[in-house]
XYZ file of C-alpha atoms in Angstrom:
418
model
C 97.251 121.457 108.154
C 98.675 121.006 111.669
C 96.304 123.627 113.071
C 93.407 121.901 111.324
C 94.355 118.571 112.869
C 94.609 120.224 116.285
C 91.014 121.413 115.812
C 89.977 117.781 115.422
C 91.724 116.792 118.640
C 90.018 119.645 120.517
C 86.591 118.098 119.911
C 86.111 115.372 122.513
C 83.402 113.555 120.561
C 85.406 113.528 117.339
C 88.583 112.462 119.139
C 86.732 109.522 120.702
C 85.291 108.511 117.344
C 88.719 108.529 115.691
C 90.325 106.542 118.521
C 87.482 104.009 118.476
C 87.880 103.534 114.709
C 91.630 102.997 115.071
C 91.027 100.466 117.864
C 88.640 98.515 115.608
C 91.302 98.525 112.882
C 93.686 96.872 115.350
C 91.094 94.195 116.103
C 90.634 93.583 112.386
C 94.357 93.318 111.713
C 94.838 90.992 114.705
C 92.123 88.689 113.371
C 93.875 88.339 110.009
C 96.661 86.435 111.795
C 94.404 83.891 113.570
C 94.543 80.723 111.403
C 91.600 78.473 110.617
C 92.109 75.112 112.399
C 92.963 72.010 110.393
C 94.455 73.734 107.319
C 98.005 73.617 105.943
C 98.843 77.281 105.119
C 101.823 76.323 102.922
C 99.493 74.675 100.404
C 97.173 77.686 100.417
C 99.975 80.116 99.568
C 100.800 78.205 96.372
C 97.379 79.116 94.923
C 97.943 82.854 95.126
C 99.396 83.763 91.767
C 98.839 86.975 89.839
C 95.546 87.167 87.997
C 93.462 84.487 89.689
C 90.394 84.993 91.833
C 92.201 84.067 95.060
C 94.775 86.830 94.625
C 92.000 89.325 93.799
C 90.033 88.462 96.944
C 93.181 88.400 99.072
C 93.653 92.100 98.381
C 90.304 92.983 99.965
C 90.889 90.724 102.962
C 94.166 92.460 103.773
C 96.162 89.239 103.278
C 93.830 87.183 105.483
C 92.916 84.831 102.621
C 96.515 83.914 101.766
C 97.041 83.135 105.453
C 93.618 81.415 105.509
C 92.730 83.114 108.765
C 89.279 83.405 110.352
C 88.764 86.601 108.306
C 89.701 84.876 105.020
C 86.397 85.750 103.330
C 86.639 89.330 104.588
C 83.391 91.265 104.193
C 82.745 90.002 100.640
C 79.492 88.099 101.511
C 78.072 91.300 103.036
C 78.909 93.254 99.875
C 77.246 90.576 97.737
C 74.162 90.559 99.984
C 73.951 94.367 99.845
C 74.192 94.417 96.046
C 71.540 91.692 95.760
C 69.233 93.657 98.085
C 69.738 96.799 95.992
C 68.730 94.899 92.871
C 65.785 93.204 94.606
C 64.532 96.570 95.878
C 63.764 97.480 92.274
C 61.880 94.275 91.379
C 60.283 93.137 94.677
C 57.335 95.376 95.705
C 57.754 94.625 99.431
C 61.389 95.690 99.443
C 60.546 98.758 97.350
C 57.911 99.699 99.943
C 60.451 99.300 102.744
C 62.906 101.556 100.889
C 60.264 104.326 100.889
C 59.429 103.993 104.619
C 62.422 105.956 105.824
C 64.406 104.843 108.864
C 62.099 101.953 109.785
C 62.252 100.589 106.258
C 66.047 100.827 106.211
C 66.199 98.851 109.449
C 64.155 96.049 107.877
C 66.351 96.011 104.758
C 69.470 95.961 106.957
C 68.109 93.007 108.928
C 67.401 91.021 105.747
C 70.887 91.931 104.473
C 72.408 90.507 107.663
C 70.580 87.205 107.251
C 71.611 87.148 103.593
C 75.224 87.753 104.599
C 75.231 84.747 106.920
C 73.581 82.522 104.284
C 75.859 83.630 101.434
C 78.868 83.469 103.743
C 78.140 79.875 104.731
C 77.619 78.833 101.092
C 80.848 80.561 100.038
C 82.701 79.060 102.999
C 81.512 75.550 102.074
C 82.686 76.112 98.503
C 86.078 77.403 99.646
C 86.556 74.563 102.133
C 85.645 71.922 99.539
C 87.660 73.557 96.754
C 90.723 73.824 99.003
C 90.361 70.373 100.537
C 93.881 69.550 99.282
C 95.091 71.908 102.009
C 93.016 70.285 104.775
C 95.187 68.183 107.048
C 92.438 65.602 107.783
C 89.936 65.965 104.905
C 86.397 64.903 105.708
C 82.863 66.209 106.161
C 83.478 67.194 109.795
C 86.607 69.168 108.897
C 84.893 70.935 105.990
C 81.916 71.908 108.171
C 84.237 73.150 110.944
C 86.171 75.311 108.474
C 82.946 76.628 106.900
C 81.479 77.563 110.273
C 84.730 79.250 111.317
C 84.914 81.333 108.138
C 81.218 82.276 108.397
C 81.704 83.342 112.014
C 84.680 85.487 110.964
C 82.644 87.277 108.291
C 79.722 87.775 110.683
C 82.079 89.283 113.261
C 83.496 91.652 110.628
C 79.953 92.691 109.700
C 79.261 93.487 113.363
C 82.615 95.281 113.624
C 81.744 97.454 110.627
C 78.372 98.365 112.122
C 80.074 99.345 115.379
C 82.449 101.636 113.472
C 79.480 103.218 111.676
C 77.626 103.813 114.962
C 80.500 104.839 117.237
C 83.347 105.727 114.889
C 83.962 107.811 111.774
C 82.646 106.961 108.315
C 81.053 103.827 106.906
C 82.401 100.868 108.872
C 82.134 98.260 106.097
C 83.936 100.527 103.623
C 86.620 101.363 106.171
C 87.311 97.667 106.830
C 87.894 97.124 103.104
C 89.978 100.313 103.061
C 92.123 99.057 105.944
C 92.631 95.689 104.231
C 93.819 97.303 100.993
C 96.077 99.872 102.654
C 97.662 97.179 104.831
C 99.075 95.590 101.658
C 101.043 98.723 100.713
C 104.114 97.902 102.852
C 104.351 94.485 101.198
C 104.279 96.120 97.769
C 106.978 98.610 98.721
C 109.115 95.785 100.092
C 108.758 93.871 96.798
C 109.952 96.952 94.868
C 112.892 97.285 97.273
C 113.802 93.620 96.691
C 113.648 94.174 92.909
C 115.989 97.171 93.242
C 118.345 95.227 95.487
C 118.464 92.283 93.069
C 118.956 94.549 90.046
C 115.744 93.381 88.365
C 114.619 96.997 87.954
C 116.385 100.362 88.019
C 115.759 103.546 89.969
C 114.125 104.941 86.821
C 111.542 102.113 86.861
C 110.712 102.766 90.517
C 110.385 106.544 89.976
C 108.235 105.978 86.876
C 105.993 103.651 88.884
C 105.600 106.321 91.599
C 104.780 109.047 89.040
C 102.148 106.872 87.343
C 100.662 105.956 90.733
C 100.304 109.621 91.743
C 98.834 110.521 88.338
C 96.285 107.699 88.651
C 95.269 108.910 92.116
C 94.767 112.479 90.858
C 92.790 111.177 87.865
C 90.553 109.023 90.076
C 89.878 111.893 92.496
C 88.982 114.254 89.636
C 86.515 111.834 88.033
C 85.077 110.631 91.362
C 84.259 114.239 92.284
C 83.031 115.103 88.782
C 79.323 115.792 88.335
C 76.896 117.481 85.958
C 74.740 120.044 87.760
C 71.237 120.303 86.300
C 69.589 123.634 87.334
C 66.149 123.326 88.941
C 63.702 126.160 89.651
C 60.876 125.786 92.189
C 57.720 127.809 91.593
C 56.269 129.932 94.374
C 53.175 128.546 96.044
C 51.082 129.741 98.989
C 49.994 127.246 101.663
C 47.863 128.913 104.327
C 49.626 132.075 105.367
C 53.049 130.939 104.208
C 54.790 131.085 100.861
C 56.951 128.157 99.754
C 59.303 127.658 96.829
C 60.694 130.334 94.588
C 64.289 129.203 95.051
C 66.868 127.689 92.740
C 68.915 124.563 93.248
C 70.492 121.848 91.121
C 70.515 118.087 90.642
C 74.078 116.679 90.845
C 74.458 113.811 88.345
C 77.735 112.046 89.098
C 80.010 110.983 86.255
C 80.871 107.756 88.050
C 77.430 106.953 89.431
C 78.054 103.175 89.576
C 81.250 103.430 91.626
C 83.460 100.357 91.699
C 80.639 97.816 91.254
C 81.040 97.329 87.444
C 84.728 96.422 87.839
C 83.903 93.897 90.572
C 81.151 92.311 88.454
C 83.317 92.147 85.317
C 86.331 90.770 87.209
C 84.244 88.064 88.874
C 82.722 86.944 85.549
C 86.078 86.729 83.757
C 87.982 85.128 86.640
C 85.390 82.416 87.122
C 86.519 80.129 84.241
C 90.188 80.539 85.177
C 89.494 79.642 88.801
C 87.311 76.648 87.928
C 90.003 75.356 85.557
C 92.432 75.102 88.478
C 90.335 72.243 89.865
C 89.653 70.460 86.522
C 92.549 68.542 85.005
C 91.254 68.402 81.408
C 93.354 69.674 78.496
C 90.632 71.511 76.565
C 89.402 73.174 79.777
C 92.935 74.380 80.505
C 93.220 75.684 76.918
C 89.964 77.655 77.122
C 90.932 79.011 80.531
C 94.239 80.178 79.052
C 92.317 82.422 76.641
C 90.835 84.203 79.665
C 94.142 84.540 81.516
C 94.772 87.971 82.974
C 96.257 90.379 80.426
C 95.526 88.397 77.246
C 93.955 90.342 74.322
C 90.655 88.434 74.606
C 90.455 88.941 78.365
C 91.263 92.666 78.111
C 88.692 93.240 75.340
C 85.946 91.369 77.186
C 86.924 93.145 80.418
C 86.382 96.578 78.837
C 83.064 95.580 77.224
C 81.725 94.022 80.432
C 82.685 97.073 82.497
C 80.806 99.361 80.078
C 77.779 97.035 80.127
C 77.665 96.705 83.921
C 78.135 100.475 84.348
C 74.970 101.169 82.346
C 73.140 98.246 83.947
C 73.904 99.180 87.548
C 73.237 102.892 86.945
C 69.851 102.079 85.396
C 68.947 99.807 88.320
C 69.951 102.160 91.127
C 68.863 105.464 89.587
C 65.203 105.896 88.648
C 64.983 108.899 86.320
C 61.181 108.700 86.035
C 60.714 108.894 89.818
C 63.146 111.799 89.979
C 61.170 113.758 87.369
C 57.851 112.857 89.025
C 59.024 113.989 92.476
C 60.307 117.225 90.992
C 56.905 117.848 89.391
C 55.079 116.974 92.632
C 56.934 119.663 94.600
C 56.629 122.328 91.912
C 60.105 122.021 90.488
C 61.096 122.295 86.832
C 64.184 122.601 84.671
C 64.223 126.013 82.955
C 63.058 125.630 79.352
C 61.491 122.194 79.880
C 57.965 121.128 80.812
C 57.630 118.963 83.949
C 56.933 115.256 83.558
C 58.018 113.203 80.560
C 60.023 115.966 78.765
C 62.054 116.432 81.957
C 62.552 112.660 82.347
C 63.694 112.347 78.710
C 66.158 115.204 79.156
C 67.608 113.746 82.368
C 67.837 110.305 80.759
C 69.687 111.744 77.756
C 72.152 113.608 79.992
C 72.647 110.562 82.233
C 73.320 108.318 79.223
C 76.078 110.627 78.011
C 77.872 111.106 81.312
C 77.514 107.388 82.106
C 79.460 106.640 78.925
C 82.247 108.906 80.184
C 82.134 107.146 83.556
C 82.209 103.706 81.894
C 85.244 104.628 79.776
C 86.945 105.997 82.890
C 86.344 102.741 84.771
C 87.623 100.692 81.824
C 90.819 102.759 81.593
C 91.452 102.498 85.338
C 90.806 98.734 85.259
C 93.228 97.867 82.434
C 95.877 100.493 83.240
C 97.749 98.190 85.693
C 98.590 95.895 82.749
C 100.354 98.767 80.995
C 101.976 99.952 84.234
C 103.543 96.512 84.743
C 104.730 96.512 81.110
C 106.161 100.053 81.259
C 107.924 99.727 84.625
C 108.802 96.001 84.524
C 107.506 95.724 88.097
C 105.576 92.476 88.517
C 103.772 91.153 91.576
C 102.818 94.586 92.957
C 99.052 95.019 92.683
C 98.111 98.617 91.896
C 94.700 98.046 90.372
C 91.832 100.333 89.583
C 89.434 98.515 91.897
C 91.590 99.030 94.957
C 92.385 102.612 93.981
C 88.730 103.534 93.485
C 87.793 102.065 96.860
C 90.656 103.733 98.728
C 90.054 107.155 97.157
C 86.263 106.932 97.525
C 86.359 105.864 101.165
C 89.011 108.466 102.001
C 86.979 111.282 100.413
C 83.738 110.241 102.120
C 85.435 109.930 105.518
C 87.125 113.312 105.152
C 83.769 114.908 104.296
C 82.190 113.427 107.424
C 85.046 114.703 109.576
C 84.767 118.099 107.903
C 81.051 118.238 108.693
C 81.646 117.375 112.365
C 84.375 119.999 112.644
C 82.200 122.716 111.087
C 79.317 121.794 113.419
C 81.559 122.725 116.334
C 82.256 126.181 114.767
C 85.841 125.355 113.827
C 87.348 126.037 110.459
C 87.350 122.902 108.336
C 90.522 121.220 107.171
C 89.560 120.441 103.562
C 90.797 123.379 101.498
């Protein structure tokens, strides 16, 4: 491993990319400690209890939301804008045309996503500023607008920072910013466990059991994230001019977890919405209904699982066009052995995708609700070790390692992923 790391440091370009990425992480972490003007942070901290939407979002902001810093919204508006653009690409002909235009089309989609990020960020910032007006020192329209503009500027800067990492650093910048925010919370979690041990709330056995479960979850997530069904494809030989094309074999990799972490985010947002709204409405029946959706209740857990399965199928169907895949295969002379090109191939791929998507949906549901059982089994409360964060961290780490591996192999060095 040490020799493999030394190979990385030997490549000047790769070394510069890694150092640039680390420098951008420092900028991000410094920004999480710059407070928004005119807000009382002590009042904000009281809202961050386990299971509400604020605590969920605080994880992705690396603690910036609980401090109500300029990066309080993190990169969430950009993620929302990107997801909306992905969905619109399927239903809006203009966007679908852009998606098929290659690099130029991607630039146009990226530009629209940026504008959408600013718009969504400003709307979200206005909602946050108004909803948290109890924490504003001098509440008023001017103060709310100032806070909204500050938060929007922070998100826009993070979007630019992520693009700089993508261009000049290693990996996907937006994903790495989320990764850095989640990983930065690990020391706090370890400190909480240490305080529990010191106070006698838990035993050494509880801490060791928590560590074993955490490692097992990581291994499980890596195995499923890398899992795929390989569909064999044969290309017929064809002569064009004086050259012969085709005649080779390949495969279509259908991922088990094609939807990634998106279904968990969608399901969490839907279920946390009534609980969060109830915090600002002092009506008894509203509080009662919100209590049914509290984190960890039987109703909430059941709905959580069902929504994750639904959104897994929904998002996979939206982002993966089986008919186009079969048509493109037919156009270039490809076929699955034993199947006719066209509709029979599309039906076969759809049947296979439906089955493995069910496995992926069940996997996501297990990962999402497992933290409830971990807290019950280990008696460790207040340490977030959720499936969403784990999926993001593992996914980003694997993708980044693959990019580094590719750069190392391009320079004729032995890779470091064994």
